Amino acid sequence: MRTTIDQLYPDIWQQVFEYFNALELCFSLMHITKQADDVLFNINHRFCSRGLVLDTHVRILPEQLLLHRVISLELHQNNQLDNIQQCLELRSLKLIGHSEWIISILRKISQVNSSLEQLTLVVPGIGLLYNLFASIAPLLSLRRLEIYGDQLEERIINGTSFLKQTKIEYFILHSCSPMSWNDLSSMLPASTATDYEEQISATVATICADEILVSPLRLLWPNEFDELKHTIDTIAQQYLKQASKSVQHLIPLSSLGDGNCLFNSVVSLVPDSGVSAVELRVRTIIELVKNRTYYDNQFSHLVGPFNEAIRRTCNNYSFSELYEVVALDNALRCEVQSVYPYIDYRVEMKIMNAVYTPLDTSVSNNGRLIIFWTNSEDEVTTKCRPGSGGVWSPNHFVPLIRPCETPESPRKTTIKNNKVASIRSPEFSPPPNARKHRTSFSLIEESLSNLETNDARRKRQERSITNEQQREERLTADRLRKPNARENQSEDQRQLRLATDRLSKRIAKENESEDQKQKRLAANRLSKSTARENESENELRLRLSNQQKRSARKKLCRSA
């Protein structure tokens, strides 16, 4: 069949072109020679085949199919294409079949083809990826790799370290990366094995060899409570009332209590991050094994033997202890504040109320995670502890977060604005000779003093009739206003303010009674104790260093 105009009804085409006043174009097209048909039929092989699909229904390949001109191919298993080595110009390839068949095809292609840039693999079950990756590694021209599995039975061993030897820019591994963390039983040895420590060390070394798999997590902690994402734990709220006053304003979030509650606390705090509790457990195990000497020396005499702790931690859904809490800050590269309620509290439990920082100080800090030790049963209000012999013990972890501070519509509900106050109109008595009279500065100062005294008296009266909520609102507004005022004051104003504060405190101490003095000293001791319980290790070292310096100065003064 010919397609030139001179053989396809020329009289009709002439009328069409004449209608559009394009007869000259018609005569030009009618004189197109045989080369036009040669181009259309690809006789000179100038065109390449794209989007060629050879599925399982293709039994016989056309004789005219030029494999060396195919640049895009989709190939299914059990087809009749045995000479794929002829696809020399192949740029994009999609293989659908079992891993063994895919590996054999890739080996054939790697022997002759050096132009393949995109590879897509669809397999019913990926299984072990090591052999599959080994067959892909020789394809040095590859830029994009996609692997899809129809079933969730994937498992990564030795990982994807081959990627560093290629030029791959895009790598998609569908449903495989999460499974490499969640399939905990396949990665960790049985806790009853005799050579358990050697096995877990070898397994951790294998996982750490894959830099892509164990790349650092960078979770973005929310600043405040979000009712669309978070749920409040009402039982933990009761226990939080028994904790330090510095954290009682925070909100405890619900976390799944399946034994992984420490790691579920992170998941409930950032539910959109895609991180799983099992991944966090495995990362914590890796941290414990890598720095076992540090954890053993720091906590074994307080928490218990480290070997037993690591054996317990490797069992999924097992309850966590302080080892895991401290190791989690290194796994997440953030500070972790441990908060323990003052219930059956003992001195040695001070380490439960502390801030732990990552060991590697060279990495950037990723904020602070606050973990609260609580119980899934309400034993605070009931005072019933049948399962622990009357002694309270935690069995649950929840995260703490700041409450939402979304500002409401600007309005004031203070007594000052709602109260109907009488306005006093001052009456002036002019002197006999008003023209010659000059107001002295002493009279102005006296008037201002009277106004200030009356204003202070009015404020005291208003405060005496305010309720507790209005008082808290006033104090909160004062606390917000004072920092802003202090930021804008000069150095002279700052020194004057500090001197006034010192004088005011000294006068108040001199005029206080014995009961007021004892209450003040007790409040100071409680404040210092609370601050020391919540201080970090760096703050502790700084405080002890300052104490030593003060002691040394006192000794020098006494000797002098």
XYZ file of C-alpha atoms in Angstrom:
560
model
C 0.000 0.000 0.000
C 1.232 3.423 -0.953
C 0.547 6.579 0.984
C 1.600 9.352 -1.399
C -1.101 11.769 -2.550
C -0.652 11.067 -6.272
C -1.940 7.499 -5.736
C -4.602 8.203 -3.092
C -7.539 9.760 -4.991
C -5.713 12.795 -6.436
C -8.924 14.375 -7.819
C -10.538 14.477 -4.377
C -7.412 15.859 -2.728
C -7.156 18.521 -5.444
C -10.685 19.717 -4.638
C -9.887 19.810 -0.899
C -6.735 21.884 -1.367
C -8.523 24.147 -3.858
C -11.213 24.848 -1.237
C -8.504 26.089 1.154
C -6.690 28.059 -1.604
C -3.632 25.814 -1.300
C -3.253 24.290 -4.757
C 0.479 24.939 -4.817
C 0.891 22.829 -1.680
C -1.192 20.077 -3.277
C 1.028 19.958 -6.382
C 4.126 19.813 -4.174
C 2.787 16.878 -2.175
C 1.696 15.036 -5.335
C 5.282 15.042 -6.580
C 6.773 13.479 -3.409
C 8.973 10.596 -4.534
C 9.468 7.084 -3.301
C 11.662 8.286 -0.405
C 8.536 9.378 1.473
C 7.267 5.813 1.582
C 10.702 4.567 2.576
C 10.651 6.842 5.598
C 7.122 5.823 6.554
C 7.975 2.133 6.332
C 11.279 2.642 8.212
C 13.168 0.978 5.406
C 16.392 2.741 6.336
C 15.893 1.826 10.028
C 16.001 5.410 11.169
C 13.258 4.992 13.775
C 13.357 3.063 17.067
C 10.624 1.054 18.751
C 9.269 2.374 22.051
C 6.881 0.774 24.524
C 7.232 -2.761 23.150
C 5.408 -5.282 25.392
C 6.109 -9.017 25.177
C 3.812 -10.738 27.654
C 3.099 -14.418 28.244
C 0.592 -14.514 25.343
C 3.266 -13.755 22.743
C 4.355 -17.132 21.380
C 5.936 -16.186 18.039
C 7.910 -13.010 17.437
C 7.389 -11.200 14.095
C 10.207 -11.692 11.625
C 10.270 -7.954 10.878
C 10.898 -7.123 14.572
C 14.280 -5.435 14.737
C 15.476 -6.010 18.310
C 18.528 -3.841 17.875
C 16.172 -0.842 17.288
C 14.118 -1.403 20.489
C 14.800 1.206 23.167
C 11.875 0.533 25.569
C 10.766 -2.998 26.445
C 8.407 -4.710 28.899
C 9.190 -8.401 29.205
C 7.145 -11.066 30.997
C 8.349 -14.481 32.086
C 7.541 -17.519 29.886
C 7.709 -15.575 26.615
C 9.624 -16.651 23.515
C 12.349 -13.970 23.578
C 15.564 -15.938 24.025
C 17.955 -13.585 22.235
C 17.589 -10.453 24.351
C 21.306 -9.852 23.793
C 20.333 -8.311 20.451
C 18.680 -5.364 22.223
C 21.779 -3.214 21.959
C 19.967 0.159 22.114
C 17.782 -0.679 25.099
C 17.287 2.322 27.402
C 14.338 1.263 29.560
C 13.498 -2.284 30.643
C 10.683 -3.699 32.765
C 10.876 -7.347 33.858
C 7.919 -9.181 35.413
C 8.595 -12.627 36.848
C 10.411 -14.592 39.532
C 13.784 -13.543 40.887
C 15.692 -16.440 39.306
C 14.406 -15.635 35.826
C 15.059 -11.898 36.298
C 18.633 -12.598 37.401
C 19.265 -14.712 34.290
C 17.926 -11.943 32.011
C 20.014 -9.284 33.737
C 23.155 -11.349 33.355
C 22.562 -11.643 29.601
C 21.968 -7.902 29.257
C 25.022 -6.939 31.304
C 27.256 -8.841 28.865
C 26.389 -6.700 25.818
C 24.324 -3.669 26.845
C 25.901 -0.545 28.271
C 23.062 1.937 27.566
C 20.341 0.788 29.990
C 19.272 3.748 32.150
C 15.975 2.683 33.726
C 15.163 -0.734 35.193
C 11.855 -1.802 36.765
C 11.432 -5.194 38.423
C 8.098 -6.709 39.489
C 8.351 -9.971 41.423
C 5.808 -11.990 43.446
C 8.131 -12.099 46.476
C 11.482 -10.401 46.632
C 13.013 -12.678 49.246
C 16.754 -12.153 49.609
C 17.865 -9.097 47.680
C 21.571 -9.779 47.740
C 21.679 -11.950 44.584
C 19.302 -9.596 42.805
C 21.489 -6.599 43.601
C 24.603 -8.500 42.539
C 23.134 -9.006 39.056
C 22.238 -5.295 38.808
C 25.639 -3.993 39.899
C 27.391 -4.532 36.481
C 24.880 -2.175 34.803
C 26.993 0.932 35.338
C 24.851 3.124 33.067
C 21.745 2.607 35.238
C 20.175 5.826 36.563
C 16.798 4.727 37.929
C 15.923 1.472 39.693
C 12.456 0.403 40.850
C 11.659 -2.884 42.601
C 8.076 -3.859 43.420
C 6.862 -6.920 45.327
C 3.338 -8.312 45.210
C 3.637 -9.981 48.624
C 5.014 -8.696 51.922
C 7.702 -11.320 52.388
C 10.717 -9.137 51.709
C 13.863 -9.289 53.798
C 17.095 -7.340 53.354
C 20.408 -9.030 54.106
C 23.647 -7.172 53.326
C 21.351 -4.406 52.080
C 21.903 -2.012 49.240
C 25.572 -1.166 49.629
C 26.084 -1.875 45.914
C 24.402 1.453 45.109
C 27.594 3.297 46.002
C 29.345 1.631 43.051
C 26.754 2.715 40.463
C 25.393 5.998 39.098
C 21.824 5.354 40.232
C 20.078 8.612 41.100
C 16.566 7.294 41.893
C 15.942 4.124 43.860
C 12.430 2.917 44.763
C 11.998 -0.210 46.889
C 8.286 -0.759 47.369
C 7.281 -2.280 50.757
C 10.812 -3.515 51.426
C 12.437 -0.939 53.654
C 9.798 -1.067 56.423
C 9.887 -4.860 56.343
C 13.613 -4.873 56.961
C 12.882 -3.313 60.354
C 9.577 -4.956 61.183
C 10.723 -8.514 60.522
C 12.494 -8.508 63.877
C 12.470 -12.273 64.367
C 14.493 -12.827 61.196
C 17.220 -10.371 62.203
C 17.677 -11.133 65.891
C 18.806 -14.492 67.295
C 16.827 -16.421 69.866
C 17.350 -15.172 73.426
C 17.908 -18.754 74.603
C 20.915 -19.370 72.349
C 24.164 -20.218 74.128
C 26.242 -17.910 71.932
C 23.630 -15.182 72.077
C 26.019 -12.257 72.524
C 28.132 -13.310 69.541
C 25.030 -13.727 67.384
C 23.536 -10.357 68.255
C 26.890 -8.632 67.705
C 27.239 -10.266 64.288
C 23.671 -9.333 63.342
C 24.168 -5.721 64.395
C 27.415 -5.555 62.411
C 25.585 -6.842 59.324
C 22.848 -4.233 59.678
C 25.327 -1.405 60.288
C 27.207 -2.321 57.110
C 24.242 -0.985 55.146
C 24.644 2.786 55.408
C 21.375 3.481 53.587
C 19.332 1.244 55.853
C 20.705 2.709 59.085
C 20.844 6.314 57.930
C 20.080 8.677 60.850
C 16.477 9.479 61.664
C 15.549 13.168 61.620
C 12.169 13.432 63.307
C 10.583 16.854 63.682
C 8.937 17.083 67.107
C 5.662 19.034 67.287
C 5.695 22.215 69.345
C 2.283 21.767 70.932
C -0.727 19.497 71.284
C -2.748 18.890 68.109
C -6.228 17.526 68.744
C -6.418 16.210 65.171
C -3.365 13.957 65.651
C -2.987 13.414 69.395
C -5.107 11.790 72.105
C -4.845 12.614 75.815
C -4.112 9.819 78.306
C -6.455 10.619 81.212
C -4.892 8.058 83.564
C -1.422 9.451 82.964
C -2.815 12.900 83.757
C -3.519 11.733 87.314
C 0.034 10.434 87.696
C 1.468 13.635 86.227
C 0.062 15.531 89.231
C 2.536 13.553 91.357
C 5.525 14.606 89.232
C 7.664 17.725 89.346
C 5.765 21.002 89.122
C 7.913 22.012 86.165
C 6.159 19.421 83.954
C 2.639 19.382 85.393
C 1.451 21.837 82.749
C 2.312 19.358 79.959
C -0.158 16.984 78.316
C 0.401 13.181 78.329
C -0.475 11.507 75.027
C -1.923 8.040 74.640
C 0.443 5.357 73.389
C -0.250 1.730 72.577
C 0.524 -0.436 75.614
C 1.678 -3.622 73.914
C 5.144 -3.805 75.482
C 6.582 -1.467 72.860
C 5.056 1.515 74.673
C 8.373 3.393 74.907
C 8.753 3.292 71.136
C 5.015 3.714 70.574
C 5.364 6.998 72.469
C 7.510 8.325 69.636
C 5.042 7.014 67.049
C 2.073 8.646 68.811
C 3.965 11.935 69.051
C 4.805 12.033 65.317
C 2.152 9.789 63.715
C 2.870 11.092 60.195
C 6.594 10.323 60.245
C 6.259 6.750 58.934
C 8.568 5.368 61.623
C 7.492 2.155 63.365
C 7.951 0.962 66.935
C 9.942 -2.066 65.819
C 12.343 0.079 63.810
C 12.955 2.209 66.897
C 13.529 -0.923 68.977
C 16.077 -2.271 66.496
C 17.856 1.085 66.323
C 17.970 1.150 70.135
C 19.455 -2.356 70.191
C 22.118 -1.253 67.716
C 22.982 1.695 69.962
C 23.185 -0.507 73.076
C 25.476 -3.005 71.357
C 27.744 -0.356 69.817
C 28.273 1.481 73.137
C 27.819 -1.379 75.575
C 30.809 -0.315 77.697
C 29.316 3.103 78.394
C 25.868 1.789 79.359
C 27.330 -1.019 81.453
C 29.541 1.344 83.451
C 26.908 4.049 83.914
C 23.743 2.128 84.769
C 24.414 -1.539 85.561
C 24.910 -0.866 89.304
C 21.561 0.959 89.434
C 19.327 -0.732 86.865
C 20.710 -4.257 86.639
C 23.083 -6.412 84.548
C 23.540 -5.092 81.035
C 23.687 -8.560 79.440
C 20.259 -9.450 80.782
C 18.899 -6.103 79.633
C 20.097 -6.551 76.050
C 18.739 -10.108 76.014
C 15.340 -8.842 77.149
C 15.345 -5.900 74.732
C 15.805 -8.167 71.722
C 12.451 -9.784 72.481
C 9.792 -7.803 70.688
C 6.943 -6.447 72.855
C 9.097 -6.637 75.992
C 8.864 -3.774 78.505
C 11.690 -1.255 78.383
C 13.806 0.149 81.194
C 16.214 3.036 81.689
C 18.759 1.420 79.347
C 16.375 1.823 76.420
C 15.312 5.339 77.451
C 18.912 6.568 77.505
C 19.872 4.723 74.304
C 16.882 6.213 72.506
C 18.403 9.706 72.664
C 21.423 8.500 70.690
C 19.251 6.592 68.210
C 17.123 9.697 67.582
C 19.977 12.192 68.013
C 17.971 14.293 70.431
C 17.747 15.005 74.133
C 15.471 12.692 76.117
C 14.015 13.971 79.383
C 12.931 11.172 81.691
C 10.097 12.159 84.055
C 9.238 9.886 86.989
C 6.386 10.646 89.452
C 7.134 11.074 93.168
C 5.287 7.920 94.212
C 7.142 5.591 96.601
C 10.130 7.674 95.597
C 13.624 6.817 96.797
C 16.912 8.676 96.535
C 18.393 6.215 94.037
C 15.532 6.981 91.656
C 17.019 10.385 90.911
C 18.388 9.057 87.616
C 14.772 8.517 86.528
C 14.283 12.301 86.605
C 17.062 13.576 84.380
C 17.846 14.877 80.903
C 20.053 12.637 78.756
C 21.954 14.016 75.783
C 23.518 12.173 72.808
C 27.052 10.881 73.285
C 28.179 12.269 69.939
C 28.315 16.012 70.517
C 29.485 16.706 66.961
C 26.041 16.027 65.455
C 23.302 18.631 65.542
C 20.750 18.301 68.327
C 17.259 17.372 67.161
C 15.281 18.955 69.991
C 13.999 17.254 73.138
C 11.710 14.266 73.672
C 9.942 14.059 77.068
C 9.084 10.533 78.254
C 6.866 9.967 81.315
C 6.896 6.796 83.427
C 3.297 5.920 84.286
C 0.940 2.992 84.790
C -1.908 1.679 82.695
C -4.063 1.298 85.833
C -5.367 4.185 87.904
C -3.693 3.460 91.230
C -3.454 7.116 92.263
C -7.092 7.803 93.074
C -7.983 4.235 94.088
C -4.803 3.657 96.171
C -5.211 -0.001 95.246
C -2.060 -1.858 94.182
C -2.892 -5.555 94.331
C -0.334 -6.678 91.755
C 2.776 -5.183 93.369
C 2.383 -5.864 97.062
C 1.320 -2.315 97.851
C 4.369 -0.727 96.187
C 3.769 1.340 93.069
C 5.759 0.505 89.952
C 5.366 1.837 86.391
C 4.391 -0.401 83.491
C 3.771 2.137 80.745
C 5.426 5.043 78.896
C 3.735 8.071 77.358
C 5.150 11.228 75.748
C 4.562 14.694 77.167
C 3.844 17.723 75.016
C 3.060 21.362 75.605
C -0.609 22.411 75.500
C -1.954 24.327 72.550
C -1.371 28.047 72.938
C -3.558 29.286 70.103
C -4.557 32.857 70.957
C -8.251 33.554 71.284
C -10.045 36.629 70.018
C -8.587 39.756 71.631
C -10.808 40.694 74.527
C -10.307 41.544 78.181
C -12.364 40.159 81.037
C -10.564 41.827 83.921
C -12.351 43.564 86.747
C -10.746 46.819 85.720
C -12.655 46.960 82.418
C -15.911 45.378 83.595
C -16.314 47.316 86.815
C -18.319 50.550 86.737
C -15.898 52.963 88.405
C -16.778 56.425 89.605
C -14.753 59.284 88.159
C -13.581 61.923 90.607
C -13.522 65.456 89.173
C -10.891 67.535 90.965
C -11.941 70.989 92.097
C -9.364 73.774 91.976
C -9.376 76.815 94.170
C -7.556 79.641 92.333
C -5.312 81.892 94.389
C -6.219 85.571 94.965
C -3.777 86.737 92.334
C -3.907 84.107 89.641
C -1.870 86.136 87.129
C 1.175 86.364 89.393
C 0.861 82.792 90.722
C 3.477 80.248 89.628
C 2.906 76.497 90.291
C 5.907 75.160 92.148
C 7.552 71.845 91.342
C 6.908 70.666 94.885
C 3.160 70.948 94.355
C 3.395 69.017 91.072
C 5.408 66.249 92.722
C 2.934 66.101 95.607
C 0.029 65.825 93.155
C 1.757 63.057 91.229
C 2.515 61.253 94.476
C -1.125 61.481 95.500
C -2.209 60.167 92.101
C 0.219 57.244 92.342
C -0.967 56.457 95.871
C -4.603 56.518 94.807
C -3.835 54.404 91.739
C -1.981 51.819 93.837
C -4.856 51.740 96.350
C -7.360 51.246 93.532
C -5.323 48.393 92.060
C -5.109 46.657 95.446
C -8.873 46.934 95.853
C -9.466 45.490 92.394
C -7.071 42.599 93.027
C -8.729 41.774 96.336
C -12.054 41.028 94.630
C -10.679 39.109 91.626
C -11.122 35.355 91.434
C -8.345 32.821 90.940
C -8.757 32.610 87.149
C -8.510 36.376 86.727
C -5.476 36.423 89.002
C -3.746 33.782 86.881
C -4.553 35.730 83.713
C -3.068 38.894 85.221
C 0.096 37.115 86.345
C 0.485 35.468 82.943
C 0.159 38.829 81.199
C 2.759 40.291 83.566
C 5.167 37.447 82.853
C 4.792 37.974 79.113
C 5.199 41.743 79.374
C 8.282 41.789 81.598
C 10.669 39.906 79.243
C 9.774 42.243 76.377
C 10.400 45.290 78.547
C 13.711 43.895 79.765
C 14.925 43.235 76.230
C 14.434 46.889 75.272
C 16.020 48.484 78.357
C 19.506 49.985 78.337
C 22.408 48.878 80.526
C 21.821 51.726 82.999
C 18.158 50.817 83.269
C 19.093 47.185 83.805
C 21.531 48.006 86.601
C 18.950 50.287 88.232
C 16.312 47.539 88.059
C 18.643 44.949 89.597
C 19.653 47.337 92.387
C 15.995 48.075 93.119
C 15.192 44.353 93.207
C 18.048 43.662 95.619
C 16.957 46.502 97.892
C 13.345 45.360 97.812
C 14.292 41.780 98.682
C 16.576 42.909 101.525
C 13.856 45.106 103.027
C 11.321 42.283 102.712
C 13.677 39.857 104.482
C 14.293 42.310 107.308
C 10.567 42.851 107.908
C 9.409 39.235 107.604
C 8.365 37.217 110.632
C 9.962 33.956 111.727
C 7.204 31.876 110.103
C 7.578 33.766 106.826
C 11.326 33.241 106.942
C 10.952 29.493 107.452
C 8.437 29.261 104.595
C 10.763 31.214 102.303
C 13.740 28.985 103.114
C 11.645 25.843 102.604
C 10.418 27.140 99.229
C 13.992 27.928 98.185
C 15.157 24.435 99.137
C 12.296 22.852 97.183
C 13.000 25.036 94.144
C 16.702 24.150 94.168
C 15.918 20.447 94.610
C 13.491 20.488 91.670
C 15.967 22.359 89.478
C 18.725 19.885 90.293
C 16.489 16.920 89.487
C 15.740 18.269 86.017
C 19.218 19.521 85.166
C 21.292 17.864 82.449
C 24.721 16.328 82.936
C 26.423 19.456 81.578
C 24.479 21.675 83.972
C 25.383 19.343 86.858
C 29.086 19.517 86.025
C 28.908 23.311 85.711
C 27.165 23.667 89.087
C 29.683 21.416 90.858
C 32.544 23.339 89.256
C 31.130 26.644 90.491
C 30.701 25.209 93.982
C 34.329 24.099 94.038
C 35.457 27.562 92.945
C 33.404 29.232 95.682
C 34.777 26.840 98.296
C 38.333 27.562 97.168
C 37.742 31.329 97.409
C 36.306 30.969 100.913
C 39.332 28.960 102.043
C 41.667 31.629 100.675
C 39.757 34.338 102.509
C 39.890 32.410 105.782
C 43.616 31.729 105.474
C 44.259 35.394 104.707
